[in-house]
mmCIF file of C-alpha atoms and ligand atoms in Angstrom:
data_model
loop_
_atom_site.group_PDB
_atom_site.id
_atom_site.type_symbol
_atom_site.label_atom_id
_atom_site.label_comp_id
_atom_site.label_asym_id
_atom_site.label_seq_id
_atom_site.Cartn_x
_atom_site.Cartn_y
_atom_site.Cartn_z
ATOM 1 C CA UNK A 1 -97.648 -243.524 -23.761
ATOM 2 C CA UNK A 2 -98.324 -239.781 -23.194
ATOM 3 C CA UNK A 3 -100.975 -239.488 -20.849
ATOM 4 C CA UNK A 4 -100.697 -237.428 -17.736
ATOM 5 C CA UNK A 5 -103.095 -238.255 -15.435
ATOM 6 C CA UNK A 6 -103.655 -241.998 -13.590
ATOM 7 C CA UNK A 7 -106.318 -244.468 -14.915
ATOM 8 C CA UNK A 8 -107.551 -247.847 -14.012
ATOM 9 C CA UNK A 9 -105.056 -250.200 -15.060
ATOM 10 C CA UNK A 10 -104.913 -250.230 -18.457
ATOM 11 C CA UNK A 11 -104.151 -253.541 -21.093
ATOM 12 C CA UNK A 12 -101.131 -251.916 -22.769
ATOM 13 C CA UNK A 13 -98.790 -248.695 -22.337
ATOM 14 C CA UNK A 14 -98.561 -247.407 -26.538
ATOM 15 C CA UNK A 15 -95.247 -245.999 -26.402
ATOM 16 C CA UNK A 16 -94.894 -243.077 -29.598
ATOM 17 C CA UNK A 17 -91.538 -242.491 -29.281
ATOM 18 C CA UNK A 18 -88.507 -242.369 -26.833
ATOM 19 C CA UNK A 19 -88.152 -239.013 -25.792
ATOM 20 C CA UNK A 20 -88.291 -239.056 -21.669
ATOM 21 C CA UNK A 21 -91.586 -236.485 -21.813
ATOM 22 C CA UNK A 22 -93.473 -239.210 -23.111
ATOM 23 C CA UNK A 23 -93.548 -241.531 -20.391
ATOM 24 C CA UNK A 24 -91.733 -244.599 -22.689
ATOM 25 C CA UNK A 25 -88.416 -244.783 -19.497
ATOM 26 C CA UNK A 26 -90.768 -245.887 -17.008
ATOM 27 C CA UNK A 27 -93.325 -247.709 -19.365
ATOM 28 C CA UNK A 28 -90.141 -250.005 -21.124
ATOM 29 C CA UNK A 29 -90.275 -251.416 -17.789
ATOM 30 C CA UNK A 30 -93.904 -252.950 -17.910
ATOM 31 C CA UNK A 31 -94.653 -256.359 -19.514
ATOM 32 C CA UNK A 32 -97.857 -254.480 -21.108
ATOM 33 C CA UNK A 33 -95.405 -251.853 -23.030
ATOM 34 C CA UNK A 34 -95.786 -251.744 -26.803
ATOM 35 C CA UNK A 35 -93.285 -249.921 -29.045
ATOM 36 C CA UNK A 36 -91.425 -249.913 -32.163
ATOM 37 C CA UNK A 37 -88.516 -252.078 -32.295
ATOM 38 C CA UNK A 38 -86.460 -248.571 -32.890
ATOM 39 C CA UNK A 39 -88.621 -247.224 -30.247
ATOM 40 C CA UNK A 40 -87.528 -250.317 -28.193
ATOM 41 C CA UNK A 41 -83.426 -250.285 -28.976
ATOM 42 C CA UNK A 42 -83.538 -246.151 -28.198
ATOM 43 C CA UNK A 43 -85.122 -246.488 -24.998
ATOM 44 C CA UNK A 44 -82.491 -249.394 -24.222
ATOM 45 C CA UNK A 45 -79.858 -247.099 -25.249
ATOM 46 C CA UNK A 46 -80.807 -244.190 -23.823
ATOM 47 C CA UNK A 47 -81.917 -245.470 -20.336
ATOM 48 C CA UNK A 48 -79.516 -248.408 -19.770
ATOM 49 C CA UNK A 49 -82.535 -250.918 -19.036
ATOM 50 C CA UNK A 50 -83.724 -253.632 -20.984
ATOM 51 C CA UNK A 51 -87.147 -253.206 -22.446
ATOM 52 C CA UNK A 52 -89.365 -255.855 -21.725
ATOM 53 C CA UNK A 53 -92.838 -254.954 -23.476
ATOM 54 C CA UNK A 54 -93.762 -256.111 -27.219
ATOM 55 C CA UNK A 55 -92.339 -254.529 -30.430
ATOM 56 C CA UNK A 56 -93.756 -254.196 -33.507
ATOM 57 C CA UNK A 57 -92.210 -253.310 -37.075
ATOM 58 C CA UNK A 58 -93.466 -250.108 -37.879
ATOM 59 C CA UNK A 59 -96.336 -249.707 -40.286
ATOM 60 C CA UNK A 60 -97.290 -253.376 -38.972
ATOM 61 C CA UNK A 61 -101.160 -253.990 -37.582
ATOM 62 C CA UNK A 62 -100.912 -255.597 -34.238
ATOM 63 C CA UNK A 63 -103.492 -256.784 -31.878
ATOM 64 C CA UNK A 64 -104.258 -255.443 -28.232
ATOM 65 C CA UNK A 65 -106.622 -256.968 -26.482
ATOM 66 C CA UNK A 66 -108.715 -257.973 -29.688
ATOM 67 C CA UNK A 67 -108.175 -254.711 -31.359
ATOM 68 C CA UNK A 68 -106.589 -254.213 -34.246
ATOM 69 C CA UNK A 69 -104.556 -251.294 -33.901
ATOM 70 C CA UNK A 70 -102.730 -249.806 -37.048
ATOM 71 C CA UNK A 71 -99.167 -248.096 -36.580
ATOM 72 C CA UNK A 72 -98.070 -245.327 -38.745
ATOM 73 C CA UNK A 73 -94.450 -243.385 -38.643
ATOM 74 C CA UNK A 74 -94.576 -239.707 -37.639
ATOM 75 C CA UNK A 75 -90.862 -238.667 -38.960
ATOM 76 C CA UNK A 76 -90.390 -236.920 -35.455
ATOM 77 C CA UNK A 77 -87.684 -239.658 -34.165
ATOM 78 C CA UNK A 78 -85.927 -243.028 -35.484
ATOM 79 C CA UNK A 79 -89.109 -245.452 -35.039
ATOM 80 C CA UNK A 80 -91.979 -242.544 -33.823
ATOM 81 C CA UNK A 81 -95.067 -243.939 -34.310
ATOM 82 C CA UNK A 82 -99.186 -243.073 -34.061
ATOM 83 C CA UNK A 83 -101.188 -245.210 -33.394
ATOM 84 C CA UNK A 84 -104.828 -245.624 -35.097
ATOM 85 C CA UNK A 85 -107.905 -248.146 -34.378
ATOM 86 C CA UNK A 86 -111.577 -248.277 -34.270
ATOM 87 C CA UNK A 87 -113.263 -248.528 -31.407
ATOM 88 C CA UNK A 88 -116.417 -250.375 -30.367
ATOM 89 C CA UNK A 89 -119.175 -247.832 -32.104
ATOM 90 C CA UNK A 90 -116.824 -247.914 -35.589
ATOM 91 C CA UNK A 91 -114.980 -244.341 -34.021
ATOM 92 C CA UNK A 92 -112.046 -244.222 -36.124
ATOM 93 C CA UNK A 93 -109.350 -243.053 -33.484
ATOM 94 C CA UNK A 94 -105.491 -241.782 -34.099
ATOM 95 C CA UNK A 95 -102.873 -240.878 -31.395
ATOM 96 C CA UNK A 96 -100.122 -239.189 -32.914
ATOM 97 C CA UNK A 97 -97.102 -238.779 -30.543
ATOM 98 C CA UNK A 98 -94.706 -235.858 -31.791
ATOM 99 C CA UNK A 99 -94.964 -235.234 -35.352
ATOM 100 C CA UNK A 100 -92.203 -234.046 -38.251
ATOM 101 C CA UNK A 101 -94.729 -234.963 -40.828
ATOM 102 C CA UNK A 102 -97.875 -236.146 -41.473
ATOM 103 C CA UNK A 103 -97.456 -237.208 -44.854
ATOM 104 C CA UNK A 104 -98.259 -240.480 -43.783
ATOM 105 C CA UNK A 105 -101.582 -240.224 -41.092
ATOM 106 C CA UNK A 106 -104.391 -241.772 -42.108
ATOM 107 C CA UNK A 107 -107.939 -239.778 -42.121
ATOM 108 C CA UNK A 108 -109.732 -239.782 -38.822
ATOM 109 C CA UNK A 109 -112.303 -239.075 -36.583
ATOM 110 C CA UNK A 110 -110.928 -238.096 -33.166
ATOM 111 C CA UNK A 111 -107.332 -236.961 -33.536
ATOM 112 C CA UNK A 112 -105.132 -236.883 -30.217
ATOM 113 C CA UNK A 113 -102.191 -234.574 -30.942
ATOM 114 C CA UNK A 114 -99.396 -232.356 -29.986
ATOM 115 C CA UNK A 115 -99.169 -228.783 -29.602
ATOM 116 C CA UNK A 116 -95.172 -228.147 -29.270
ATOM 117 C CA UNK A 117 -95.568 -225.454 -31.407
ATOM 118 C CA UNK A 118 -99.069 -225.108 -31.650
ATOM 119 C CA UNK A 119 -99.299 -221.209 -30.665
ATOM 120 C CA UNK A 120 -100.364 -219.821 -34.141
ATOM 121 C CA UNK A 121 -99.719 -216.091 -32.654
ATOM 122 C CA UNK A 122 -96.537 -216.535 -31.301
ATOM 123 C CA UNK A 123 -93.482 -215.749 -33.919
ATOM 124 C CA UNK A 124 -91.462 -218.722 -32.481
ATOM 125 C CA UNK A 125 -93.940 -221.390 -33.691
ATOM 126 C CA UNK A 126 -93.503 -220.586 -37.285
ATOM 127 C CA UNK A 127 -90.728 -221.742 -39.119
ATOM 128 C CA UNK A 128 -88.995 -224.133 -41.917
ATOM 129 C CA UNK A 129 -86.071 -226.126 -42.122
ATOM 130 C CA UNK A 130 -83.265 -224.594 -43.397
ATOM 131 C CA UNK A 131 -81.684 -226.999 -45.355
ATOM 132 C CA UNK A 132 -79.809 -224.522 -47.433
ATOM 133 C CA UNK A 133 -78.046 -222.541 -44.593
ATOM 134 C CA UNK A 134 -77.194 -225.740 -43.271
ATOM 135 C CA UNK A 135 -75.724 -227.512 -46.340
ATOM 136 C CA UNK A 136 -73.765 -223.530 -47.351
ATOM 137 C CA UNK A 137 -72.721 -224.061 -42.934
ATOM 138 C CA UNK A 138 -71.371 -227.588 -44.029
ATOM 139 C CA UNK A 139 -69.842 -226.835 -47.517
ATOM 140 C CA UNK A 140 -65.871 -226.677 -46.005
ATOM 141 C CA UNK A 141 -66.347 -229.568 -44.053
ATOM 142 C CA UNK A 142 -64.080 -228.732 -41.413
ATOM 143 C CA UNK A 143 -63.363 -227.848 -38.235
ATOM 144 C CA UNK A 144 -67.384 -227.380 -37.391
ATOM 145 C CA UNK A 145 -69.577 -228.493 -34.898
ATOM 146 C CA UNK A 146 -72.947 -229.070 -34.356
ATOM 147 C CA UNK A 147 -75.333 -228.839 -31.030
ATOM 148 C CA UNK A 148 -78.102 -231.491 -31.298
ATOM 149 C CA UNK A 149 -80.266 -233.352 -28.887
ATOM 150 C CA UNK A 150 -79.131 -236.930 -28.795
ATOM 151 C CA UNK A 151 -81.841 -238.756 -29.776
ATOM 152 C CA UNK A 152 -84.079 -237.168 -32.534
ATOM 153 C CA UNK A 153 -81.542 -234.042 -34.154
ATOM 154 C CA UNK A 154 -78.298 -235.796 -33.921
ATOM 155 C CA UNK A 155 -79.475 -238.198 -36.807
ATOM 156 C CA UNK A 156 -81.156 -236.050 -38.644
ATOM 157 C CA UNK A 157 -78.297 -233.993 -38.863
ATOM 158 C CA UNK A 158 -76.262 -237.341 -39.854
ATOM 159 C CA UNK A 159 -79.129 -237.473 -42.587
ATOM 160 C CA UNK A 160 -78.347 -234.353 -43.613
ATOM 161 C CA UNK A 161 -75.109 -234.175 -44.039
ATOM 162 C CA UNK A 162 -74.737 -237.789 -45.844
ATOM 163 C CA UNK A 163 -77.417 -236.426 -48.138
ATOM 164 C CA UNK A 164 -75.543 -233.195 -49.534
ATOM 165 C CA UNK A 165 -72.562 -234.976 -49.614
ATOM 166 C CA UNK A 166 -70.571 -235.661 -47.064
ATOM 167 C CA UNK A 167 -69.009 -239.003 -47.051
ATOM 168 C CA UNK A 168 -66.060 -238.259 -44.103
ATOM 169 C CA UNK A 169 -66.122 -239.483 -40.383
ATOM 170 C CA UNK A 170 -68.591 -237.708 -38.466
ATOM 171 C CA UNK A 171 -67.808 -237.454 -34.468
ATOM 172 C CA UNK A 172 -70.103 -237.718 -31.970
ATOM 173 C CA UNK A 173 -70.716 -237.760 -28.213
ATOM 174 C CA UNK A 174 -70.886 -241.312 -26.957
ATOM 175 C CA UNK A 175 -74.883 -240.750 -26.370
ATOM 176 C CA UNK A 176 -75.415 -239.639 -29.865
ATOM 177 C CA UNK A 177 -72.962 -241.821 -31.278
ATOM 178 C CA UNK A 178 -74.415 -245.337 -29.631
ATOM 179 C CA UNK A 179 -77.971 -244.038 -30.830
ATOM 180 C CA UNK A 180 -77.218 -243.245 -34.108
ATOM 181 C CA UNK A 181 -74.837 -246.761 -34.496
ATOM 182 C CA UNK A 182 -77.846 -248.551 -33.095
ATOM 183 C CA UNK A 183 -80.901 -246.951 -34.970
ATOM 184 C CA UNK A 184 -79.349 -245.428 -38.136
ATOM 185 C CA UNK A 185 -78.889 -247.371 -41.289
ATOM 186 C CA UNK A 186 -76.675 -245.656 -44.480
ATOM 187 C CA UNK A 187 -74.750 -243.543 -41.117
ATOM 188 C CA UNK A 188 -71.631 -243.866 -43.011
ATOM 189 C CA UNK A 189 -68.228 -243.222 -41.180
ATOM 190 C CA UNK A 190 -68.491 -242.580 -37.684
ATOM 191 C CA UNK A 191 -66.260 -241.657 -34.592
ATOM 192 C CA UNK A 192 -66.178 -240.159 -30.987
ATOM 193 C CA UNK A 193 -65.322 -236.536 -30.307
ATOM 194 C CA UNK A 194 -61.741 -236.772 -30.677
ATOM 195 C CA UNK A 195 -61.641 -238.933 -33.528
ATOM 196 C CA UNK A 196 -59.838 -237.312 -36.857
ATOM 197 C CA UNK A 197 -62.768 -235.908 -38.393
ATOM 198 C CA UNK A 198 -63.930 -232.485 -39.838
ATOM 199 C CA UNK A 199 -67.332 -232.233 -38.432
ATOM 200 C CA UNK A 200 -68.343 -233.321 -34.982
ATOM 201 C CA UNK A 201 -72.161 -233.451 -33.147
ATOM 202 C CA UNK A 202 -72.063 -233.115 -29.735
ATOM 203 C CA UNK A 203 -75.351 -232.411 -27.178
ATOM 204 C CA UNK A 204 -75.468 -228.939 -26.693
ATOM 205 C CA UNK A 205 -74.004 -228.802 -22.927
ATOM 206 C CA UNK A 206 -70.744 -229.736 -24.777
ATOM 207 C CA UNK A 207 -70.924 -227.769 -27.428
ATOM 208 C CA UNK A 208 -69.157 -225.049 -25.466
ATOM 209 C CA UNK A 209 -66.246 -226.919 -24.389
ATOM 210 C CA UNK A 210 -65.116 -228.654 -28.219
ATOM 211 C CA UNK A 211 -62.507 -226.875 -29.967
ATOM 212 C CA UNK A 212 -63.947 -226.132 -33.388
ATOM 213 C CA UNK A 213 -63.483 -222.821 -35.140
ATOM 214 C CA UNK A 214 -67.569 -222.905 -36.135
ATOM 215 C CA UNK A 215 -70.019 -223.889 -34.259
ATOM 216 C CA UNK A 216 -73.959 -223.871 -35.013
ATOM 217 C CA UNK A 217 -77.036 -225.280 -32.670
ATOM 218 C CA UNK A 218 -79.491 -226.701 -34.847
ATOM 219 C CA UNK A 219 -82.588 -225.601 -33.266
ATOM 220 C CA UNK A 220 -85.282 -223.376 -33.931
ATOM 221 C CA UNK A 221 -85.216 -221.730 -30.527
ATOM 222 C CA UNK A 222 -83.371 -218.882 -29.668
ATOM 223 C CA UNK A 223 -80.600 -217.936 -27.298
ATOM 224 C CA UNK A 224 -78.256 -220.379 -27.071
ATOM 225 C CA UNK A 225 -74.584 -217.913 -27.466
ATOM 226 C CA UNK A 226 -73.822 -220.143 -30.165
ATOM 227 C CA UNK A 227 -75.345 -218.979 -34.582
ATOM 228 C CA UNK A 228 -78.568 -221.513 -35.186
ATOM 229 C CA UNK A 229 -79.234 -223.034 -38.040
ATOM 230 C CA UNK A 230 -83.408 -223.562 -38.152
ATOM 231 C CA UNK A 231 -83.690 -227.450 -38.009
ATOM 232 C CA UNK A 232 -86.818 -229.030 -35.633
ATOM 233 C CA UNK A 233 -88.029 -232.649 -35.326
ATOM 234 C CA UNK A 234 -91.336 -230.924 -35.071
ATOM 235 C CA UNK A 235 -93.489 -229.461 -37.265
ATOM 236 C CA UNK A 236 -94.726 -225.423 -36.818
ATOM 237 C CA UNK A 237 -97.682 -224.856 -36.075
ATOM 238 C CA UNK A 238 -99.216 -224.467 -40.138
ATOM 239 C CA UNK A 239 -98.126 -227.924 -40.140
ATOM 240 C CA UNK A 240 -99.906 -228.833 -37.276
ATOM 241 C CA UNK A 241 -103.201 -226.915 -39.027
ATOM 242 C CA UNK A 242 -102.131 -229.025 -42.159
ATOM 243 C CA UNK A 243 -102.656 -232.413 -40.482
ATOM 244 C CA UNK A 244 -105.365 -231.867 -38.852
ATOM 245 C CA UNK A 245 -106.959 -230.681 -42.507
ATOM 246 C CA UNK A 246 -105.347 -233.933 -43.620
ATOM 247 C CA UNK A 247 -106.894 -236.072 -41.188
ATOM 248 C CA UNK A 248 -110.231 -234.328 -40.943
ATOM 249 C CA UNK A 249 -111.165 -235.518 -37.705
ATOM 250 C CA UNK A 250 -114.656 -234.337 -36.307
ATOM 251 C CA UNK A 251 -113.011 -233.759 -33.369
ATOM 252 C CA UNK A 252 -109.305 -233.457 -31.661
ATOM 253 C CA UNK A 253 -107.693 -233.461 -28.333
ATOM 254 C CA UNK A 254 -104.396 -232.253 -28.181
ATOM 255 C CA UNK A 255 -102.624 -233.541 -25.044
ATOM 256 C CA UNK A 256 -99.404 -232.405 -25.128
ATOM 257 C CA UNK A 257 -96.582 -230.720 -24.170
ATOM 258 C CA UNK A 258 -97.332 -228.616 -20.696
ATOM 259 C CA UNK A 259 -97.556 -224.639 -20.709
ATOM 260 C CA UNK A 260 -100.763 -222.623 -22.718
ATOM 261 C CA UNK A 261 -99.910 -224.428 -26.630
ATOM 262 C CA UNK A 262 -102.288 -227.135 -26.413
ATOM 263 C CA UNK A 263 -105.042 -224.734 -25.287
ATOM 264 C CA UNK A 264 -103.816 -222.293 -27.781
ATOM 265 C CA UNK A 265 -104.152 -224.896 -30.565
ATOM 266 C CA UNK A 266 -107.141 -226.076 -29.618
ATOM 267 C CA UNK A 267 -109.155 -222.669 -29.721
ATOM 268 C CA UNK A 268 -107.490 -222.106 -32.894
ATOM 269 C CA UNK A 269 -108.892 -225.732 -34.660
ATOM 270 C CA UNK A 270 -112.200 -224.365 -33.019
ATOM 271 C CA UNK A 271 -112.229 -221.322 -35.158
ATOM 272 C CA UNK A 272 -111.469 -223.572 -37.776
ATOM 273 C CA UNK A 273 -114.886 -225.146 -37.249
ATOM 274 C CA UNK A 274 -113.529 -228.195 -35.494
ATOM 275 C CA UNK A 275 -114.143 -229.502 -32.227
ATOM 276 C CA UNK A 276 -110.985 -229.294 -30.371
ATOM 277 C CA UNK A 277 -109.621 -229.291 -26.616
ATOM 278 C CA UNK A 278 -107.209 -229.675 -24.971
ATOM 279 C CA UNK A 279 -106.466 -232.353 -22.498
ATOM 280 C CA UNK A 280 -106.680 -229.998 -19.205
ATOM 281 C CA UNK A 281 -110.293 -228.556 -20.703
ATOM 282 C CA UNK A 282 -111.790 -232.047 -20.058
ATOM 283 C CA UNK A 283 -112.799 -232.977 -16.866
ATOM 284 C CA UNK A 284 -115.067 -236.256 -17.750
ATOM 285 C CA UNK A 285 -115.490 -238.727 -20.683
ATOM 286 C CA UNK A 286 -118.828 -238.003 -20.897
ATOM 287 C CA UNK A 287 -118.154 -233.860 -22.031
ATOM 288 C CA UNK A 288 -116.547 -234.969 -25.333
HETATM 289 ZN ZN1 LIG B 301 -90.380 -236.098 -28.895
#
């Protein structure tokens, strides 16, 4: 669910992914919530409260309220999900959540996206992965750390590492540890903080405080005291342009996060001969 503002009440809450800025800790508490089950275990994990809405497999068609609504994964987290259906007229409509990468979104006619980095003239919304600084960061294997969110980076950087080789514990903090134990298959070897292992993962707020002779942030923000290695859950803001050339919707509301990106984003799919707004531009259904 990522809306912001209050509606009549509606038959389900569509719950992208678990991050707390998209509404899914006080939705998982509604019989009308529908999520991934990895959607649906993360929440659980992360909030201490059992989730009592409907899960789906991702990928899986389900029906709400006598639409069929198809559900696509977005790469951003464990289980993120858009959502896509036809309404009433034959609109072909798709609500992405957060995005990592649209290799998977179906074409479209009204897209309802993100704008995290959606601020094409701003240096800090352009950017790729690293993946070779981080695997030349990892080579020794020892005595390193890593600052990642919890939920989203900490298992990507477990992906990472299993995937250029590492096959030794891996420590975590017990957030990042219970959500990568409970969502991640192929994790390998894994341990808390002071477990014997070479590399350990730990939220950034701890970061300062483990005893590691290197330390990295994987981020691709700035100013954390700590060297970053350039690893999102989001896509820039060309691959933000790139879906929505994907997609080809004739028109696209991007709703989210808060601050100037989403209106940013939207003037720039405007110039690119799109109809775009952003959520705070529209004032009644009847303008779009
Ligand atoms: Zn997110």
């Amino acid at each position: 669910m990522d809306t912001t503002r209050s509606y009549h009440s509606p038959d389900s809450y569509l719950i992208t992914h678990a991050h707390s800025d998209h509404h899914g800790k006080s939705a998982m508490l509604s019989e009308k919530a529908i999520c991934s089950e990895e959607t649906s275990r993360a929440l659980e994990i992360l909030y201490g409260k059992k989730y009592v809405g409907r899960t789906f497999k991702l990928g899986e068609t389900i029906d709400i309220a006598g639409v069929h609504v198809r559900t696509y994964p977005t790469h951003h987290t464990i289980g993120s999900t858009a959502f896509f259906w036809e309404n009433e007229v034959g609109t072909r409509i798709l609500v992405t959540g957060d995005v990592k990468d649209a290799k998977d979104l179906p074409k479209c006619d009204l897209l309802v996206t993100e704008a995290n980095y959606g601020d094409f003239d701003d240096p800090n919304c352009h950017f790729n992965d690293d993946i070779g600084t981080f695997r030349e960061a990892v080579k020794e294997h020892d005595d390193i750390a890593l600052g990642a969110y919890a939920f989203g980076k900490a298992q990507r950087a477990v992906h990472l590492l299993r995937e250029s080789g590492y096959s030794g514990k891996i420590g975590m903090d017990p957030a990042s540890l219970a959500l990568t134990e409970g969502l991640m298959e192929n994790a390998g070897q894994l341990c808390g903080l002071d477990g014997d292992c070479g590399i350990r993962i730990a939220a950034l707020t701890k970061l300062p405080s483990i005893n590691a002779s290197r330390k990295f942030v994987l981020t691709c923000m700035r100013g954390y005291g700590f060297p970053t290695i350039s690893i999102s859950d989001h896509m820039d803001v060309n691959g933000l342009i790139g879906m929505v050339d994907q997609c080809a919707p004739q028109a696209v509301i991007v709703y989210h996060p808060g601050g100037h990106r989403p209106v940013k984003l939207a003037a720039y799919i405007n110039k690119m001969g799109v109809y775009a707004r952003a959520l705070e531009q529209i004032n009644n259904c009847i303008e779009i």
